[in-house]
Coordinates of C-alpha atoms in Angstrom, one line a residue:
M1 CA 150.5 193.1 -22.8
I2 CA 149.0 193.4 -26.3
K3 CA 150.0 190.9 -29.0
L4 CA 149.3 191.5 -32.8
H5 CA 148.7 188.7 -35.1
D6 CA 148.5 189.6 -38.7
L7 CA 146.5 186.9 -40.6
G8 CA 146.2 188.2 -44.2
R9 CA 143.5 190.8 -44.4
F10 CA 142.6 190.6 -40.7
T11 CA 144.7 191.9 -37.7
L12 CA 143.6 190.3 -34.5
R13 CA 144.5 192.1 -31.3
V14 CA 144.7 189.5 -28.6
L15 CA 144.9 190.9 -25.0
S16 CA 146.5 189.0 -22.1
G17 CA 146.4 190.0 -18.5
C18 CA 147.7 189.1 -15.1
C19 CA 145.7 188.0 -12.0
L20 CA 147.0 188.0 -8.4
L21 CA 145.4 185.1 -6.3
A22 CA 147.0 183.9 -3.1
A23 CA 150.3 185.5 -3.9
T24 CA 150.4 183.6 -7.2
T25 CA 150.7 185.2 -10.6
F26 CA 148.8 183.7 -13.6
T27 CA 149.2 184.8 -17.1
V28 CA 146.0 184.2 -19.1
H29 CA 146.2 184.3 -22.9
A30 CA 143.1 184.9 -25.0
Q31 CA 142.5 182.3 -27.7
Q32 CA 143.9 183.2 -31.1
L33 CA 141.5 182.9 -34.1
T34 CA 142.3 181.7 -37.5
F35 CA 140.0 182.9 -40.4
T36 CA 139.3 180.9 -43.5
T37 CA 136.7 181.1 -46.2
F38 CA 133.5 179.2 -45.1
A39 CA 131.5 179.7 -48.2
G40 CA 131.9 181.7 -51.4
P41 CA 134.8 182.1 -53.9
A42 CA 137.7 184.4 -54.0
G43 CA 136.3 185.9 -57.1
G44 CA 133.3 188.0 -58.1
P45 CA 129.6 188.0 -56.9
G46 CA 126.8 185.7 -57.9
S47 CA 123.9 183.8 -56.5
A48 CA 124.7 180.1 -57.0
D49 CA 123.9 177.6 -54.2
G50 CA 126.6 175.0 -53.5
T51 CA 129.1 173.8 -50.9
G52 CA 131.9 176.0 -49.8
S53 CA 133.7 177.9 -52.6
A54 CA 131.1 176.7 -55.2
A55 CA 128.5 179.0 -53.7
R56 CA 128.2 182.7 -54.8
F57 CA 127.0 185.7 -52.8
D58 CA 126.3 189.4 -53.8
F59 CA 126.9 192.0 -51.1
P60 CA 126.2 190.0 -48.1
V61 CA 125.3 192.4 -45.2
G62 CA 123.9 190.5 -42.0
V63 CA 124.8 187.2 -40.5
A64 CA 123.4 185.1 -37.6
T65 CA 123.6 181.5 -36.3
D66 CA 121.2 179.2 -34.6
S67 CA 121.6 176.5 -31.9
G68 CA 122.2 173.9 -34.6
G69 CA 125.3 175.6 -35.9
N70 CA 123.6 176.9 -39.0
V71 CA 124.4 180.3 -40.5
Y72 CA 122.0 182.7 -42.0
V73 CA 123.1 185.5 -44.3
S74 CA 121.2 188.5 -45.7
E75 CA 122.2 189.6 -49.1
W76 CA 121.6 193.2 -50.6
G77 CA 122.7 192.4 -54.0
N78 CA 120.5 189.3 -54.4
N79 CA 117.7 190.4 -52.1
T80 CA 117.7 186.9 -50.6
I81 CA 118.3 185.1 -47.3
R82 CA 120.8 182.3 -47.5
K83 CA 121.4 179.4 -45.2
I84 CA 124.7 177.6 -44.6
T85 CA 124.9 174.3 -42.8
P86 CA 127.8 173.4 -40.5
A87 CA 129.2 171.4 -43.5
G88 CA 129.3 174.6 -45.6
V89 CA 126.3 173.7 -47.9
V90 CA 124.7 176.9 -49.0
T91 CA 121.0 177.1 -50.0
T92 CA 118.6 180.0 -50.6
L93 CA 116.2 179.9 -47.7
A94 CA 113.9 182.6 -48.9
G95 CA 113.6 185.1 -51.8
S96 CA 114.7 184.9 -55.4
A97 CA 118.0 186.4 -56.7
G98 CA 117.6 189.5 -58.7
L99 CA 113.9 190.0 -57.8
S100 CA 113.1 192.6 -55.3
G101 CA 109.8 193.3 -53.7
S102 CA 107.7 192.8 -50.5
A103 CA 105.7 189.6 -51.1
D104 CA 105.1 187.1 -48.3
G105 CA 105.3 183.4 -49.2
I106 CA 107.3 180.1 -49.0
G107 CA 110.9 180.1 -50.1
S108 CA 111.5 181.5 -53.5
A109 CA 107.9 183.0 -53.7
A110 CA 108.8 185.6 -51.1
R111 CA 110.4 188.8 -52.0
F112 CA 112.7 191.3 -50.1
A113 CA 114.1 194.7 -50.7
L114 CA 117.6 195.3 -49.3
P115 CA 117.5 193.0 -46.3
A116 CA 119.9 194.1 -43.7
G117 CA 120.2 192.7 -40.2
V118 CA 119.3 189.1 -39.4
A119 CA 118.7 187.2 -36.2
T120 CA 117.4 183.9 -35.0
D121 CA 115.3 182.7 -31.9
S122 CA 115.4 179.5 -29.9
G123 CA 112.5 178.1 -32.1
G124 CA 114.7 178.3 -35.3
N125 CA 112.8 181.3 -36.7
V126 CA 114.8 183.9 -38.6
Y127 CA 114.1 187.7 -38.4
V128 CA 115.1 190.2 -41.0
A129 CA 115.2 193.9 -40.9
E130 CA 114.4 195.2 -44.4
W131 CA 116.0 198.6 -45.0
S132 CA 114.1 199.5 -48.1
N133 CA 110.6 198.0 -47.2
H134 CA 110.7 199.5 -43.8
T135 CA 109.5 196.1 -42.3
I136 CA 110.5 193.3 -40.1
R137 CA 110.1 189.9 -41.6
K138 CA 109.9 186.4 -40.0
I139 CA 111.0 183.1 -41.7
T140 CA 109.9 179.9 -40.1
P141 CA 112.3 176.8 -40.2
A142 CA 110.0 175.7 -43.1
G143 CA 110.8 178.9 -45.1
L144 CA 107.4 180.5 -44.7
V145 CA 108.0 184.2 -44.9
T146 CA 105.5 186.7 -43.2
T147 CA 105.7 190.3 -42.3
L148 CA 105.9 190.6 -38.5
A149 CA 105.6 194.3 -38.3
G150 CA 105.5 197.4 -40.4
S151 CA 103.8 198.1 -43.9
P152 CA 105.9 197.6 -47.1
R153 CA 107.3 200.8 -48.6
V154 CA 105.6 202.9 -45.9
S155 CA 108.1 204.6 -43.7
G156 CA 107.3 206.4 -40.4
S157 CA 107.4 206.0 -36.7
V158 CA 104.3 204.6 -35.2
D159 CA 103.9 202.2 -32.3
G160 CA 101.2 199.6 -32.8
T161 CA 100.5 195.9 -33.6
G162 CA 101.6 194.3 -36.9
S163 CA 101.1 196.3 -40.0
A164 CA 99.8 199.3 -38.0
A165 CA 103.4 199.9 -36.8
R166 CA 105.8 202.0 -38.8
F167 CA 109.6 201.9 -39.2
N168 CA 112.1 204.0 -41.1
S169 CA 115.0 202.1 -42.7
P170 CA 115.4 199.4 -39.9
T171 CA 118.9 198.1 -40.1
G172 CA 119.8 195.9 -37.0
V173 CA 117.7 193.2 -35.4
A174 CA 118.2 190.9 -32.4
T175 CA 116.2 188.6 -30.2
D176 CA 116.1 187.7 -26.5
S177 CA 115.2 184.5 -24.6
G178 CA 111.6 185.7 -24.2
G179 CA 111.0 185.8 -27.9
N180 CA 111.1 189.6 -28.2
V181 CA 112.7 191.3 -31.2
F182 CA 114.8 194.4 -30.9
V183 CA 115.3 196.7 -33.9
A184 CA 117.7 199.4 -34.6
D185 CA 115.4 201.8 -36.4
S186 CA 118.2 203.8 -38.1
S187 CA 116.5 206.7 -39.8
N188 CA 114.3 207.3 -36.7
S189 CA 117.4 207.1 -34.5
T190 CA 115.4 204.9 -32.1
I191 CA 115.4 201.4 -30.7
R192 CA 112.2 199.5 -31.1
K193 CA 110.9 196.4 -29.4
I194 CA 108.4 193.8 -30.9
T195 CA 106.7 191.2 -28.6
P196 CA 106.0 187.7 -29.8
A197 CA 102.4 188.9 -30.5
G198 CA 103.8 191.5 -32.8
V199 CA 103.2 194.6 -30.6
V200 CA 105.7 197.3 -31.4
T201 CA 106.9 199.9 -28.9
T202 CA 109.7 202.4 -28.8
L203 CA 112.2 201.2 -26.3
A204 CA 114.5 204.1 -26.4
G205 CA 115.1 207.3 -28.1
S206 CA 112.6 209.8 -29.7
A207 CA 111.8 209.7 -33.5
G208 CA 113.2 212.5 -35.4
L209 CA 115.4 213.6 -32.5
S210 CA 118.9 212.5 -33.1
G211 CA 121.7 213.3 -30.7
I212 CA 123.9 211.8 -28.0
A213 CA 122.2 211.6 -24.5
D214 CA 122.0 209.0 -21.9
G215 CA 118.6 208.4 -20.2
T216 CA 115.8 206.2 -19.7
G217 CA 113.3 205.5 -22.5
S218 CA 112.5 208.5 -24.7
A219 CA 115.1 210.7 -22.8
A220 CA 117.9 208.9 -24.6
R221 CA 119.3 210.0 -27.9
F222 CA 120.9 208.1 -30.7
S223 CA 122.1 209.0 -34.2
G224 CA 121.6 206.5 -37.0
P225 CA 122.0 203.2 -34.9
Q226 CA 122.5 200.3 -37.2
G227 CA 123.5 197.3 -35.0
V228 CA 121.8 195.7 -32.0
A229 CA 122.4 192.8 -29.7
T230 CA 121.2 191.2 -26.4
D231 CA 122.6 189.1 -23.6
S232 CA 121.3 186.7 -21.1
R233 CA 120.8 189.4 -18.4
G234 CA 118.4 191.5 -20.4
N235 CA 120.9 194.1 -21.6
V236 CA 120.6 195.6 -25.0
F237 CA 123.7 196.7 -26.9
V238 CA 123.5 199.3 -29.7
A239 CA 126.0 200.3 -32.4
D240 CA 125.3 204.1 -32.3
T241 CA 126.8 204.6 -35.8
F242 CA 127.1 208.3 -36.4
N243 CA 128.0 209.0 -32.7
N244 CA 130.8 206.5 -33.0
K245 CA 129.8 204.8 -29.8
I246 CA 128.5 201.5 -28.4
R247 CA 125.7 202.0 -26.0
V248 CA 124.1 199.7 -23.5
G249 CA 120.6 199.7 -22.2
R250 CA 120.0 197.9 -18.9
P251 CA 116.7 197.0 -17.3
A252 CA 115.6 200.2 -15.5
L253 CA 114.3 201.0 -12.1
A254 CA 110.7 202.4 -11.9
D255 CA 112.0 205.5 -10.1
S256 CA 111.7 208.8 -11.9
A257 CA 112.2 212.4 -10.9
T258 CA 109.3 214.5 -9.7
I259 CA 108.8 218.0 -8.5
D260 CA 106.1 219.6 -6.3
F261 CA 105.3 222.4 -8.8
S262 CA 106.7 222.7 -12.3
T263 CA 106.2 226.6 -12.3
G264 CA 106.9 229.2 -9.5
T265 CA 108.2 232.6 -8.8
V266 CA 111.9 233.4 -8.3
G267 CA 112.7 233.0 -4.7
T268 CA 110.1 230.3 -4.0
T269 CA 111.6 227.0 -2.8
R270 CA 110.6 223.9 -4.8
R271 CA 111.0 220.3 -3.6
I272 CA 112.1 217.6 -6.0
S273 CA 111.8 213.9 -5.2
T274 CA 111.3 210.4 -6.8
S275 CA 108.4 208.1 -7.6
A276 CA 108.5 205.3 -7.0
Q277 CA 110.9 205.0 -4.2
T278 CA 112.9 201.7 -4.7
A279 CA 116.4 203.3 -5.3
T280 CA 119.1 203.2 -2.7
S281 CA 121.4 205.9 -4.1
W282 CA 120.5 209.1 -6.0
Q283 CA 122.6 211.6 -8.1
W284 CA 121.0 214.9 -9.1
T285 CA 122.5 217.1 -11.7
L286 CA 121.4 220.6 -12.7
I287 CA 121.9 220.1 -16.5
R288 CA 120.3 223.5 -17.5
R289 CA 120.1 226.8 -15.7
P290 CA 120.3 230.5 -16.9
S291 CA 123.8 231.8 -17.2
A292 CA 123.1 234.6 -14.6
S293 CA 121.9 232.0 -12.0
T294 CA 124.1 230.9 -9.2
A295 CA 121.3 228.7 -7.5
T296 CA 122.2 225.2 -6.4
L297 CA 120.5 222.1 -5.1
S298 CA 120.5 221.7 -1.3
S299 CA 122.0 218.2 -1.9
T300 CA 122.9 216.2 -5.0
S301 CA 122.9 212.9 -3.3
I302 CA 119.7 212.6 -1.2
R303 CA 116.3 211.5 -2.6
N304 CA 114.4 214.8 -2.0
P305 CA 116.6 217.9 -2.1
V306 CA 115.1 221.5 -2.4
F307 CA 116.0 224.2 -4.9
T308 CA 115.3 227.9 -5.0
P309 CA 115.5 229.6 -8.4
D310 CA 117.1 233.1 -8.4
V311 CA 116.6 234.1 -12.1
P312 CA 113.5 233.8 -14.3
D313 CA 114.1 231.0 -16.8
L314 CA 114.0 227.3 -17.4
Y315 CA 115.9 224.9 -15.1
I316 CA 116.3 221.2 -15.9
F317 CA 117.4 218.5 -13.3
Q318 CA 118.6 215.0 -14.2
L319 CA 118.3 212.2 -11.7
T320 CA 120.3 209.0 -11.8
A321 CA 118.7 206.5 -9.4
S322 CA 120.1 203.0 -8.6
N323 CA 119.5 200.1 -6.3
G324 CA 122.9 198.6 -6.9
V325 CA 121.5 196.4 -9.8
R326 CA 119.3 198.5 -11.9
T327 CA 119.5 202.2 -12.8
S328 CA 117.1 204.8 -14.2
I329 CA 118.0 208.2 -15.7
T330 CA 115.2 210.7 -15.8
T331 CA 114.7 214.5 -16.0
I332 CA 112.3 217.2 -14.7
S333 CA 112.0 220.9 -15.4
L334 CA 111.1 224.0 -13.4
T335 CA 110.0 227.3 -15.1
A336 CA 110.8 230.2 -12.8
T337 CA 108.8 233.4 -13.3
P338 CA 109.4 237.0 -12.1
V339 CA 107.9 238.2 -8.9
S340 CA 104.8 240.3 -9.6
S341 CA 105.1 244.1 -9.3
R342 CA 101.3 244.7 -9.2
P343 CA 100.2 247.3 -6.6
T344 CA 98.7 245.9 -3.4
L345 CA 94.9 246.3 -3.3
G346 CA 93.7 249.5 -1.6
R347 CA 97.0 251.2 -1.6
S348 CA 96.2 253.5 -4.6
L349 CA 93.9 256.3 -3.4
S350 CA 92.2 259.4 -4.8
R351 CA 90.5 262.3 -3.1
D352 CA 87.1 263.8 -3.8
R353 CA 86.1 267.3 -3.5
Q354 CA 85.6 267.2 0.2
H355 CA 89.1 265.7 0.7
R356 CA 88.0 262.2 1.5
R357 CA 90.2 259.4 0.1
W358 CA 88.8 256.5 -2.0
P359 CA 90.5 253.5 -3.4
T360 CA 91.0 253.4 -7.2
S361 CA 91.9 249.7 -7.5
L362 CA 89.2 247.1 -8.3
G363 CA 88.3 244.2 -6.1
A364 CA 85.5 243.3 -3.7
E365 CA 86.8 245.8 -1.0
G366 CA 87.3 248.5 -3.5
E367 CA 83.9 248.1 -5.1
T368 CA 82.2 248.2 -1.7
R369 CA 84.0 251.4 -0.8
R370 CA 83.1 252.9 -4.2
M371 CA 79.4 252.3 -3.5
S372 CA 79.9 253.9 -0.1
R373 CA 81.3 256.9 -1.9
R374 CA 78.3 257.1 -4.3
N375 CA 75.9 256.7 -1.5
S376 CA 77.5 259.6 0.3
E377 CA 77.2 261.8 -2.8
L378 CA 73.5 260.9 -3.0
V379 CA 73.0 262.0 0.5
E380 CA 74.7 265.3 -0.1
K381 CA 72.2 265.9 -3.0
A382 CA 69.3 264.9 -0.9
G383 CA 70.1 267.1 2.0
S384 CA 67.8 266.3 4.9
D385 CA 65.2 264.6 2.7
Q386 CA 64.5 261.4 4.8
P387 CA 63.1 259.4 1.8
W388 CA 66.5 259.7 0.0
R389 CA 68.2 258.5 3.2
S390 CA 66.0 255.5 3.6
R391 CA 66.2 254.6 -0.1
I392 CA 70.0 254.4 0.1
G393 CA 70.1 252.8 3.4
C394 CA 71.6 255.8 5.5

């Protein structure tokens, strides 16, 4: 049953379901939410600090909370980060309203340029994804702003430590219990990870290659992801904006697809397998093959099936491996080449003037027999002259 509760501008869809336990039916109703204005007026924008409706905001974009119940807000219009206490008292944590830039510093001495996503960690630090500066900023509880990763106004996609890393319009940001920071790198269509030491890696996706594909690591594809979140089990959730999907990244197995040889002739059987071998179930899919091919895997649900290509072209296999808890999705490819039509060595023959046959193909055997032919010609020229025979070894 679905109940609709219209609360002014918000329509909450509250879902209730039924559970059967020991032949007894229980109806469970989700808690209804009532929305009120926590801070800011009903009127126009501004930048004033204050309590409740006395405060002013200008184009707030990101919001996050900490363990103490404080709320942090990123503002595009003011280029500031605001803090709201549980009592509704609004202050400017970092930045100065109306002044954009990329300066590190304490409180109002810091500068931001279109701060977007905001997140907190267990230590009370605040992290900001700066859309226009292409950087990830860190704000301590004392208001000290530093650049955790990236270089101001320099876009790109480079893994590295601190300022050596590059982002392209990062939008969403989240943290986990280990102090890692996850970034939705929107214009790169990738998900990035930053360790507490500031080491940046690409967790999923491939820079510059947008699309929609499930997979492990760089095999996955996104299109302009803008939101990211984590849970206590290590899962990463992504708002895949232009694909209109919510994606989830789960801790992956080490198992990946392998093949004995990545190239081979048509008709030659190839064996595919996995490395490492920790999975308990496997699902193989032939995701690309030539239109004229009818070749299939010997099995799609064992670890090491075989495959025999029947048409010269590219074949791509996808493996989904699982141990019941973790899953990995990887791909491998096979390039099938035509069977060679080159003549067999020694099959092509010619005749000399005395009707003897000699091979015309090259190779060790052919060269030896050509020398024998030349020696015979020399013998014919020499007649019974013994020095000629001894000179040529006859």
